[in-house]
Coordinates of C-alpha atoms in Angstrom, one line a residue:
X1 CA 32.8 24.5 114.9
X2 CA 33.2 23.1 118.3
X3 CA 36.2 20.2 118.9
X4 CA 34.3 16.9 120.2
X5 CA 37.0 16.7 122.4
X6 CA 40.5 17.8 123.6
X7 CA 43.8 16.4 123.4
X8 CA 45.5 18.3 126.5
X9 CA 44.1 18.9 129.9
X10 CA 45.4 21.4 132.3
X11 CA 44.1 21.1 135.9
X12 CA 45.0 24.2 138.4
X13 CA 44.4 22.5 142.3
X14 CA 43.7 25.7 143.8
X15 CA 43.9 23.7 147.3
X16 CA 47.0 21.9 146.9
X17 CA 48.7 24.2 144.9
X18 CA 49.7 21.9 142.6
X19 CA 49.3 22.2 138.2
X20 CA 48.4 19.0 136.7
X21 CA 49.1 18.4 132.7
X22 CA 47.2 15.2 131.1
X23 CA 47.9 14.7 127.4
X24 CA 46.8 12.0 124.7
X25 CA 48.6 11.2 121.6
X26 CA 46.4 11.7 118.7
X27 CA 47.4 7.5 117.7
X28 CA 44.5 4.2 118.1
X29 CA 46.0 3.7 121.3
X30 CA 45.3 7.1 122.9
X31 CA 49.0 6.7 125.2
X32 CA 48.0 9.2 128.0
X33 CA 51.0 11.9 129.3
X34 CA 50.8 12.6 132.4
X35 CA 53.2 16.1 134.2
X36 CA 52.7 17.8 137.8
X37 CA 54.5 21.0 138.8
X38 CA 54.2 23.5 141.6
X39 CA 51.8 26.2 141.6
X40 CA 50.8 27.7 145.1
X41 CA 50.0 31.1 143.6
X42 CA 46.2 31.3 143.3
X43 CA 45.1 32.6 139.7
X44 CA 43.8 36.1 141.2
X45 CA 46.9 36.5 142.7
X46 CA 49.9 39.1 141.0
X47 CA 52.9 36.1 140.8
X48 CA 50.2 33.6 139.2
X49 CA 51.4 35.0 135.7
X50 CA 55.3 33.9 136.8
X51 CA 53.8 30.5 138.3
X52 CA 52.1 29.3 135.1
X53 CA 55.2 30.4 132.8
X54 CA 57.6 28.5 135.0
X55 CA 55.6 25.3 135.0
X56 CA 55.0 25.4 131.0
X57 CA 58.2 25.8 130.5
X58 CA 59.3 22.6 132.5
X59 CA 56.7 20.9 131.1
X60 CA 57.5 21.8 127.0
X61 CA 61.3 21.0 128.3
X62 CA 60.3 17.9 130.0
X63 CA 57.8 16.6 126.5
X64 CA 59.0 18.7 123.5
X65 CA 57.3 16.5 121.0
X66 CA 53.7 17.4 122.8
X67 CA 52.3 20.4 120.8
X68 CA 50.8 22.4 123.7
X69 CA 48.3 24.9 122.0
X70 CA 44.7 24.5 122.8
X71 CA 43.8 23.1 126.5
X72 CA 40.4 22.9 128.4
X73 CA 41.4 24.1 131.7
X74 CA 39.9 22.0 135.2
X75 CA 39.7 24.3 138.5
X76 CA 39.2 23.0 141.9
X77 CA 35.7 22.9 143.4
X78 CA 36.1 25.5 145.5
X79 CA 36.5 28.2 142.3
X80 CA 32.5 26.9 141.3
X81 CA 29.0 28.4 142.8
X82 CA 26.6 25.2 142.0
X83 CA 22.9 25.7 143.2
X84 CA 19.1 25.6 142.6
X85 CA 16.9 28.3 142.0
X86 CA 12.4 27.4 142.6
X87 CA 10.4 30.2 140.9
X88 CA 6.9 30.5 140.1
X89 CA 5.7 29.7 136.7
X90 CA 5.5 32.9 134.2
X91 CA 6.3 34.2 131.4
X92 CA 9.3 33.4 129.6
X93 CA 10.7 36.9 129.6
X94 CA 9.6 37.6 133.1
X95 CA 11.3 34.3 134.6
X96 CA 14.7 35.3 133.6
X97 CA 14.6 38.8 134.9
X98 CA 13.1 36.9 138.5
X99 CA 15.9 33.8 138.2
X100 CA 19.0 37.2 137.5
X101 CA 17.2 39.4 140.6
X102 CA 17.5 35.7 142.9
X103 CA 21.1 35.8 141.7
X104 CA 21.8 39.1 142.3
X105 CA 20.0 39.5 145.8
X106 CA 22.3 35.4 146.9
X107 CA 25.4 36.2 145.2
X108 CA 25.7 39.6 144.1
X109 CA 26.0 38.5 140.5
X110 CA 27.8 41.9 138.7
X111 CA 30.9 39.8 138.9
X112 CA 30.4 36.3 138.5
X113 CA 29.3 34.4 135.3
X114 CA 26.4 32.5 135.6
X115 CA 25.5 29.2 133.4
X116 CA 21.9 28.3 133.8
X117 CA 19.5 25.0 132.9
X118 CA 15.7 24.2 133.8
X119 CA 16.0 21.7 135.9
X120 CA 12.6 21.0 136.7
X121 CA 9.0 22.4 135.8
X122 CA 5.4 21.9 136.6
X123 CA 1.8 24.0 136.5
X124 CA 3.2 26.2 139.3
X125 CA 7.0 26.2 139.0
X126 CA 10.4 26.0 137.4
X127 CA 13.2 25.3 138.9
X128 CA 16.9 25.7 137.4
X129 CA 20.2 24.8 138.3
X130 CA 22.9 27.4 138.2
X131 CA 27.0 27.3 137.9
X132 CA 28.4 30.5 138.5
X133 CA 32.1 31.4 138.7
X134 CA 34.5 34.8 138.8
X135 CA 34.5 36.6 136.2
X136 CA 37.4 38.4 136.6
X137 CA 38.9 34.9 137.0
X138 CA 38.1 33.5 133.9
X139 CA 39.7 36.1 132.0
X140 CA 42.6 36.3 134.7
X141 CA 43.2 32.7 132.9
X142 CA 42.7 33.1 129.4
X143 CA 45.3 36.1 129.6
X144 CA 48.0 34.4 131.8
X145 CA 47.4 31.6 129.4
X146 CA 47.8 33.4 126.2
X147 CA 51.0 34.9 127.4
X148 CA 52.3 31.5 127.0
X149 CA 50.7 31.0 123.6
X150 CA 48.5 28.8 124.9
X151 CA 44.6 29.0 123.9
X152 CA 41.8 28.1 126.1
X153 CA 39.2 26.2 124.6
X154 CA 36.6 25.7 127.6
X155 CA 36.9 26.1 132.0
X156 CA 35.3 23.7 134.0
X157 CA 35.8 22.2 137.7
X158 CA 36.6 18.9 139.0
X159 CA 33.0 17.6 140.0
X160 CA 31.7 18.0 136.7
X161 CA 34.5 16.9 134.6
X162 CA 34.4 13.3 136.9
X163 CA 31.1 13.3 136.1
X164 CA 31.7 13.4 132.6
X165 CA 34.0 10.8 132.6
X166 CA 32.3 8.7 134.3
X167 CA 29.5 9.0 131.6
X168 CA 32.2 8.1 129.2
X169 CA 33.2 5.1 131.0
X170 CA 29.3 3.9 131.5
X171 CA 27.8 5.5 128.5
X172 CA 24.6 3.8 130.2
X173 CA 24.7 7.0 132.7
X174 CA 23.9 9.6 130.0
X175 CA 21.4 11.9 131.2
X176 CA 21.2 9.6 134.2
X177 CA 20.5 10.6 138.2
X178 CA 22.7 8.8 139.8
X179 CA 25.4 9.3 143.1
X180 CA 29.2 8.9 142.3
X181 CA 31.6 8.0 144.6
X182 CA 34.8 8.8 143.6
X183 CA 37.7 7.6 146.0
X184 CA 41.2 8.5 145.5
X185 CA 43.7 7.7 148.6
X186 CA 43.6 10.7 151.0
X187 CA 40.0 11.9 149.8
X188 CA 36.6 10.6 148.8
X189 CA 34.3 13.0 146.7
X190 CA 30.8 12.5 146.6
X191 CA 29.4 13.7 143.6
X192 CA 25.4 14.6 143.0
X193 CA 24.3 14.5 139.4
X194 CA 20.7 14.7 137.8
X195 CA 19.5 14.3 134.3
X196 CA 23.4 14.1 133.4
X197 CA 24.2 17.6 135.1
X198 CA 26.4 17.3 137.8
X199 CA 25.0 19.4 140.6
X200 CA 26.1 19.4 143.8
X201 CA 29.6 17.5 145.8
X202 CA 31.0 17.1 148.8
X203 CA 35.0 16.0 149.7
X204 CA 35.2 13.8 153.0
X205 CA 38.9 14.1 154.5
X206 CA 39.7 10.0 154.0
X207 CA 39.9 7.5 151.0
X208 CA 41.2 4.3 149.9
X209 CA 44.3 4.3 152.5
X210 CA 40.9 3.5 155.0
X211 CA 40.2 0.4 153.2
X212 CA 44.3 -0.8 153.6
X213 CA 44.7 -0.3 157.2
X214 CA 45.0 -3.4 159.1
X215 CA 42.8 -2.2 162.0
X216 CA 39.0 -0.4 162.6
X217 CA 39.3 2.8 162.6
X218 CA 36.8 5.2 165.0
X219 CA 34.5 7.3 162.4
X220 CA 35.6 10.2 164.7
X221 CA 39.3 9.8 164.1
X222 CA 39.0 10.4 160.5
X223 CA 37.9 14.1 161.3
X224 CA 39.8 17.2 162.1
X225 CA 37.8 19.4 163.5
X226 CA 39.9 21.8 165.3
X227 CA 37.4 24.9 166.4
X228 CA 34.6 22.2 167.8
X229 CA 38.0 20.6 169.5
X230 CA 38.5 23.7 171.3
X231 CA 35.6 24.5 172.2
X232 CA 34.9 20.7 173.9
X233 CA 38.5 21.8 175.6
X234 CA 37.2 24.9 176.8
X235 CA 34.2 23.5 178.1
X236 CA 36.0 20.6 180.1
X237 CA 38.5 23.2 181.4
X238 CA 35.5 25.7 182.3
X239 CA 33.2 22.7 184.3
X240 CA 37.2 22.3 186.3
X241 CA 37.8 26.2 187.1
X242 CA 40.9 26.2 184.8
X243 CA 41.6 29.0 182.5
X244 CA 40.7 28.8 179.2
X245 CA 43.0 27.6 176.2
X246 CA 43.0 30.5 173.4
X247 CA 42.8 29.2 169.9
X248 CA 46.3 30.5 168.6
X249 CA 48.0 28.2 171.5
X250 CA 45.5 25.4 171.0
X251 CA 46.0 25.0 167.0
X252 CA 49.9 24.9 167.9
X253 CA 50.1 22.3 170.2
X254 CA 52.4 19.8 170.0
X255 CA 50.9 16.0 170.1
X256 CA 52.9 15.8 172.9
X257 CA 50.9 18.4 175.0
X258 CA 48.0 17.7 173.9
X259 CA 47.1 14.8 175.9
X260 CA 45.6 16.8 178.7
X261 CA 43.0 18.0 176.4
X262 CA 41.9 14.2 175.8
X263 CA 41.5 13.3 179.7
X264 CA 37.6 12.6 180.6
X265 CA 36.0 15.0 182.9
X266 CA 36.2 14.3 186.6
X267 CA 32.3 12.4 187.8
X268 CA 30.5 15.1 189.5
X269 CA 29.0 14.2 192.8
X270 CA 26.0 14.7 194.7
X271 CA 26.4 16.0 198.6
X272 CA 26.2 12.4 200.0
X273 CA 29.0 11.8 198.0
X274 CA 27.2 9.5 195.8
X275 CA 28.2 9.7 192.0
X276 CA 25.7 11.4 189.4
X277 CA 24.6 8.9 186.6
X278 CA 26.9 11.1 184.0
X279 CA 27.7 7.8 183.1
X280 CA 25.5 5.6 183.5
X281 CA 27.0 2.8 182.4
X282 CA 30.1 0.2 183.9
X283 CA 33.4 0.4 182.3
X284 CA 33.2 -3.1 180.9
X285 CA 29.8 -1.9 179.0
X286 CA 31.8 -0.2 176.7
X287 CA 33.9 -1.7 173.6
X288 CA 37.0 0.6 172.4
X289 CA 37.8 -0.1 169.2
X290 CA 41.5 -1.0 168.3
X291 CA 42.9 1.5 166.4
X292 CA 45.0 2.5 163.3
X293 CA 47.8 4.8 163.6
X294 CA 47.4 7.9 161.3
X295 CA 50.0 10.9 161.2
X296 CA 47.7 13.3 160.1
X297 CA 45.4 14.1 162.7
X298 CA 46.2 14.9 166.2
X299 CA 46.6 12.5 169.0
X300 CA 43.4 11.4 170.3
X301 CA 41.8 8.9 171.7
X302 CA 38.4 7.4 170.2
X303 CA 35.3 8.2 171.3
X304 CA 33.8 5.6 174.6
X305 CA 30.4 4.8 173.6
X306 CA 28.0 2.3 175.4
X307 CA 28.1 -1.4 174.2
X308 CA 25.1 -1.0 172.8
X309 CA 25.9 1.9 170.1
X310 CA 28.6 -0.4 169.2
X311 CA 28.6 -3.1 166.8
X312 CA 30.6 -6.0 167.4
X313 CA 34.6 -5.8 166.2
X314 CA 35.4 -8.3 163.7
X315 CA 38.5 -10.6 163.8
X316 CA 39.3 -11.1 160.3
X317 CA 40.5 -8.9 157.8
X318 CA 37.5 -8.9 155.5
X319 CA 34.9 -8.3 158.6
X320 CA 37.7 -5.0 159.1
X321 CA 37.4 -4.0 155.5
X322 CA 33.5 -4.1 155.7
X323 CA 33.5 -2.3 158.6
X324 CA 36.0 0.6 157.3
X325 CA 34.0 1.0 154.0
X326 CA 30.8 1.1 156.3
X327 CA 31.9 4.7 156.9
X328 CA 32.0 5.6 153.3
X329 CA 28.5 4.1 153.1
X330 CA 27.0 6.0 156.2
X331 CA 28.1 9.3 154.5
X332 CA 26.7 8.6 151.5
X333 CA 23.7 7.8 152.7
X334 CA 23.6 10.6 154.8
X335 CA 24.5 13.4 152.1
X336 CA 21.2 11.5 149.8
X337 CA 18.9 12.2 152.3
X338 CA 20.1 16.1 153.8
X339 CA 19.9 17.1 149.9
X340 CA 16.2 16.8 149.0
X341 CA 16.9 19.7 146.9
X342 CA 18.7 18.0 144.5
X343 CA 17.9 14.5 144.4
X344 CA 14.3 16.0 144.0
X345 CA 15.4 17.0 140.2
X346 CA 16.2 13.3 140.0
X347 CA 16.1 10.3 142.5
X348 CA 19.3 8.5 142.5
X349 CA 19.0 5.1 140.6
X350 CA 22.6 3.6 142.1
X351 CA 25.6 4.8 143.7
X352 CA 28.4 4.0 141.1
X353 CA 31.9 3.6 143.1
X354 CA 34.9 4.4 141.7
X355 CA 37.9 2.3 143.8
X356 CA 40.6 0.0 143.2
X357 CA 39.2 -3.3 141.6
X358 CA 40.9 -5.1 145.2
X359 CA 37.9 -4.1 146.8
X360 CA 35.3 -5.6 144.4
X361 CA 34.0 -7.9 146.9
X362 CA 32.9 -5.2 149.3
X363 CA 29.6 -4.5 146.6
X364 CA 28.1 -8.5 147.4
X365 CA 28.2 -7.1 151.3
X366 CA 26.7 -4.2 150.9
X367 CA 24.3 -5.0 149.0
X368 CA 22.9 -7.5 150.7
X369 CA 21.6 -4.7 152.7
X370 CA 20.1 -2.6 149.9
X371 CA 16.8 -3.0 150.9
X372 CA 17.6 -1.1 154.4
X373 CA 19.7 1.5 152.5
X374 CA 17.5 2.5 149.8
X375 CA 20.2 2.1 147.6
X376 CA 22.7 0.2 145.6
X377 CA 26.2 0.5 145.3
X378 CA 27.9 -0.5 141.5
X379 CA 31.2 -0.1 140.2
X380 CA 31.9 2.2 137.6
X381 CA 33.1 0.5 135.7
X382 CA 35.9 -1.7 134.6
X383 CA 38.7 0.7 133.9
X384 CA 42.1 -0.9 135.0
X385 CA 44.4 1.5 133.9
X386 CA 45.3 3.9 136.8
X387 CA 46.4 6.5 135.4
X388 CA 42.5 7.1 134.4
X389 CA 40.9 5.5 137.4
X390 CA 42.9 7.8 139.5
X391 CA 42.4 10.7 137.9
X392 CA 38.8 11.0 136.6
X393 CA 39.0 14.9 137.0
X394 CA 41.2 15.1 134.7
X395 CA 40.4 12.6 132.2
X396 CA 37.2 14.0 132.0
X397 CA 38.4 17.4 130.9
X398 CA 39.7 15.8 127.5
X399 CA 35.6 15.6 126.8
X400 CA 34.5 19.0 128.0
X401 CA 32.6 19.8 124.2
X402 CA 30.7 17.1 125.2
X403 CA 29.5 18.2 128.7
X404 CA 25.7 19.8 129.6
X405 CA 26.4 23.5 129.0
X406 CA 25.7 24.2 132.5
X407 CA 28.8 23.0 133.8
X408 CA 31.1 23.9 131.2
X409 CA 32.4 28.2 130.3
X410 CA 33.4 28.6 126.7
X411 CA 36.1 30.9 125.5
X412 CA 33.1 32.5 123.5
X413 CA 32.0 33.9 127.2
X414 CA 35.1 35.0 128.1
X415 CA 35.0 37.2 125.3
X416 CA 32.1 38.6 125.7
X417 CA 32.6 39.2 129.1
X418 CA 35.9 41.1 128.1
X419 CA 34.2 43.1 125.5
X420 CA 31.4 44.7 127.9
X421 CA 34.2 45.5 130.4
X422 CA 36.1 47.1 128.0
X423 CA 33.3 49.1 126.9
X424 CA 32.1 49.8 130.2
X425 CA 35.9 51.5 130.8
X426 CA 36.0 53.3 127.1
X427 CA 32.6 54.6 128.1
X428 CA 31.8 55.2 131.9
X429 CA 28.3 56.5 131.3
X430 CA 27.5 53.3 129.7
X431 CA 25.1 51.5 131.9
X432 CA 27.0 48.1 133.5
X433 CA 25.4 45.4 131.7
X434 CA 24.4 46.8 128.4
X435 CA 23.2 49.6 126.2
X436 CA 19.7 51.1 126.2
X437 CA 19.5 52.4 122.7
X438 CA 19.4 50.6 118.5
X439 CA 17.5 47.5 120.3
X440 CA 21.0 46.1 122.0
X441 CA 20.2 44.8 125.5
X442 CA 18.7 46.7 128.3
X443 CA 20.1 46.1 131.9
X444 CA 19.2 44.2 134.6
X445 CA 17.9 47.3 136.5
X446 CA 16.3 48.3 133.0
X447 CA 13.8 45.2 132.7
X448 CA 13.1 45.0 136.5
X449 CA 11.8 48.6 135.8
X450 CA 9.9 47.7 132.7
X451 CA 8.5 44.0 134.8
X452 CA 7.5 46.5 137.5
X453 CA 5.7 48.9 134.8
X454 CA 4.3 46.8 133.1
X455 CA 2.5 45.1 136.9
X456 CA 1.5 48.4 137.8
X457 CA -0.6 48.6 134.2
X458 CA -2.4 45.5 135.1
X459 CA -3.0 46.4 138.6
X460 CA -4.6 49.9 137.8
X461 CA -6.9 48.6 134.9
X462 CA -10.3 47.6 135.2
X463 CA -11.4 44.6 133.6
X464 CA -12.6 44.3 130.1
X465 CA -10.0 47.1 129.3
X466 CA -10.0 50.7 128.9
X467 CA -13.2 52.8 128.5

């Protein structure tokens, strides 16, 4: 029997190399435990094994009264293939031999472990969303795990387990279409999810710490975009005759050197000496936004844009605030209407924001301007502890059992996956994928064969059958 929900959550962060442990005590009051240790070793990688025993063991030193047996395991984003599959209607059996060749011919699927859901259908098609991840991965983890005698009771990745707990949170959202916004200090994830599936996300490089800084900050300061930098750098220094910065010496500039990179191209002139209308526009026409200082990014000035691209720079704080979450709200907005596919399996009804409570009075503003945006923005919901408002991704995972199958891979899979490879090993001849023989299940290559037969059969009879 399946648990309805877990009691210890172990996140890998792939990208910042980083192993997060959330526990709950199994008490009314649910006290959460919360551990982070190292772990820049990817799971694919040899010393992963070494990694994960090292930071169990600080952990079980650091909380010996936590019984660390069973965990559901959350993996970065990066570790997940989400997407959307249209196909024509047929036949039952026919339709999942088409959906595995789509696979197949967009992913190569031999080695990666594909959930599935109908996500849509009508007289002419289906469409279903697919999850996909490694499949040596997922049994790279339940054996490192095991080592350490601990059990894995299900994988997931961080979009979908925020999007599970923000169904917990606003049980309202169950089965819901909605947008999430989850905002965390450094990084803002937008989050798609349809009919309670989480099915598509996207990270933008700037959070909270936006809404706290004192001045407006330029939408193209909040980007690093070192390749298109280069090649703007390139470009200026080609239009001057200079020669051209390589990429090795450009990524390794010092801020220091790289103010020559930020100096505005020289006005080309006409023969009479009269300047071309590159610019068309007066100095004083254009507004440069005061700026906040940020450590992260390299030095470089904002973008000069005509007055009238600009909107006016507010004085008080509040008018900053608006202006800063503007940004958030322009992405948003922007990421609705570039993914047709997915909002077309359920429109949005709101875009539920999850951000520190300080903010609260940024939804009146924004609102006010619903009807121009096509969309609301709500809070979450009223959560005030942050050691679950800040870490949604992992909360989440404590509720996995609970989650659309789509976005969740059982232990039961892993095992099955282990117990094909193993046979596949024990018996090369075996066909990858199955057996053909005692009714077990043909291959992929097997059915197409028998789909194809069988169209042939139909094409080459005549009508009213044989004579």
């Amino acid at each position: 029997m399946r648990e309805k929900s877990f009691d210890t959550v172990i996140a890998l962060d792939t990208v910042k190399g980083e192993m997060h442990f959330y526990c709950r005590s199994n008490d009314e009051k649910k006290t959460i435990t919360y551990f982070a240790a190292a772990c820049k070793e990817a799971p694919l990688s040899g010393a992963f094994a070494a990694r994960l025993s090292a930071a169990l063991a600080k952990f079980r030193e650091s909380h010996p009264e936590i019984a660390l047996q069973k965990a559901s395991i959350v993996l970065s984003d990066n570790n997940v293939i989400t997407d959307t599959v249209n196909l024509p209607l047929i036949s039952k059996r026919a339709i999942d031999a088409s959906l595995d060749a789509s696979l197949s011919n967009l992913y190569g699927g031999k080695n990666i472990k594909f959930n599935r859901a109908l996500a849509l259908q009508n007289k002419q098609s289906a469409t279903y969303a697919v999850a996909g991840m490694r499949k040596d991965l997922l049994i790279r983890l339940q054996e490192s795990f095991a080592k350490n005698d601990v059990e894995i009771g299900s994988v997931t990745f961080a979009s979908a387990a925020v999007a599970g707990a923000a169904v917990m949170q606003n049980p309202k959202l169950t089965n819901a279409s909605f947008v999430l916004l989850d905002m965390k200090n450094d990084e803002t994830k937008v989050i798609f999810v349809a009919g309670g599936k989480a099915l598509g996300f996207y990270t933008l490089p700037f959070g909270a710490a936006l809404l706290n800084a004192e001045a407006l900050m330029p939408e193209d300061l909040l980007f690093d975009h070192p390749s298109a930098e280069l090649l703007v750098l390139n470009a200026n220094e080609k239009a001057k005759a200079k020669t051209l910065t390589k990429a090795d010496t450009f990524l390794s500039l010092s801020i220091n050197e790289e103010e020559d990179a930020d100096a505005p191209m020289e006005s080309a002139s006409d023969d009479d000496g009269a300047q071309t209308d590159a610019d068309d526009y007066d100095e004083d026409d254009t507004v440069r936004a005061e700026t906040a200082p940020t450590e992260k990014l390299r030095k470089k000035t904002p973008r000069a844009l005509p007055k009238f691209m600009q909107r006016e720079i507010p004085s008080e704080r509040e008018g900053i605030l608006f202006e800063n979450f503007r940004v958030f709200v322009k992405w948003t907005l922007e990421l609705i209407a570039s993914n047709a596919s997915i909002t077309a399996l359920g429109a949005p009804e709101a875009v539920y924001v999850n951000m520190p409570h300080t903010f609260d009075s940024l939804y009146e503003r924004v609102n006010a301007e619903a009807e121009e945006n096509g969309i609301r923005f709500l809070p979450l919901s009223a959560e005030t502890d942050a050691l679950i408002a800040e870490n949604l991704e992992l909360y989440g995972g404590f509720f996995t059992p609970q989650f659309h199958k789509l976005n969740v891979f059982h232990a039961s899979q892993m095992d099955s996956i282990k117990t094909k490879l193993f046979a596949r090993a024990k018996d090369p001849k075996q066909p990858k994928g199955g057996k053909k023989k005692d009714g077990e299940q043909k291959t992929f290559s097997e059915k197409m064969g028998d789909l194809w037969a069988f169209i042939k059969k139909i094409a080459t009879t005549e009508i009213g059958g044989k004579r």
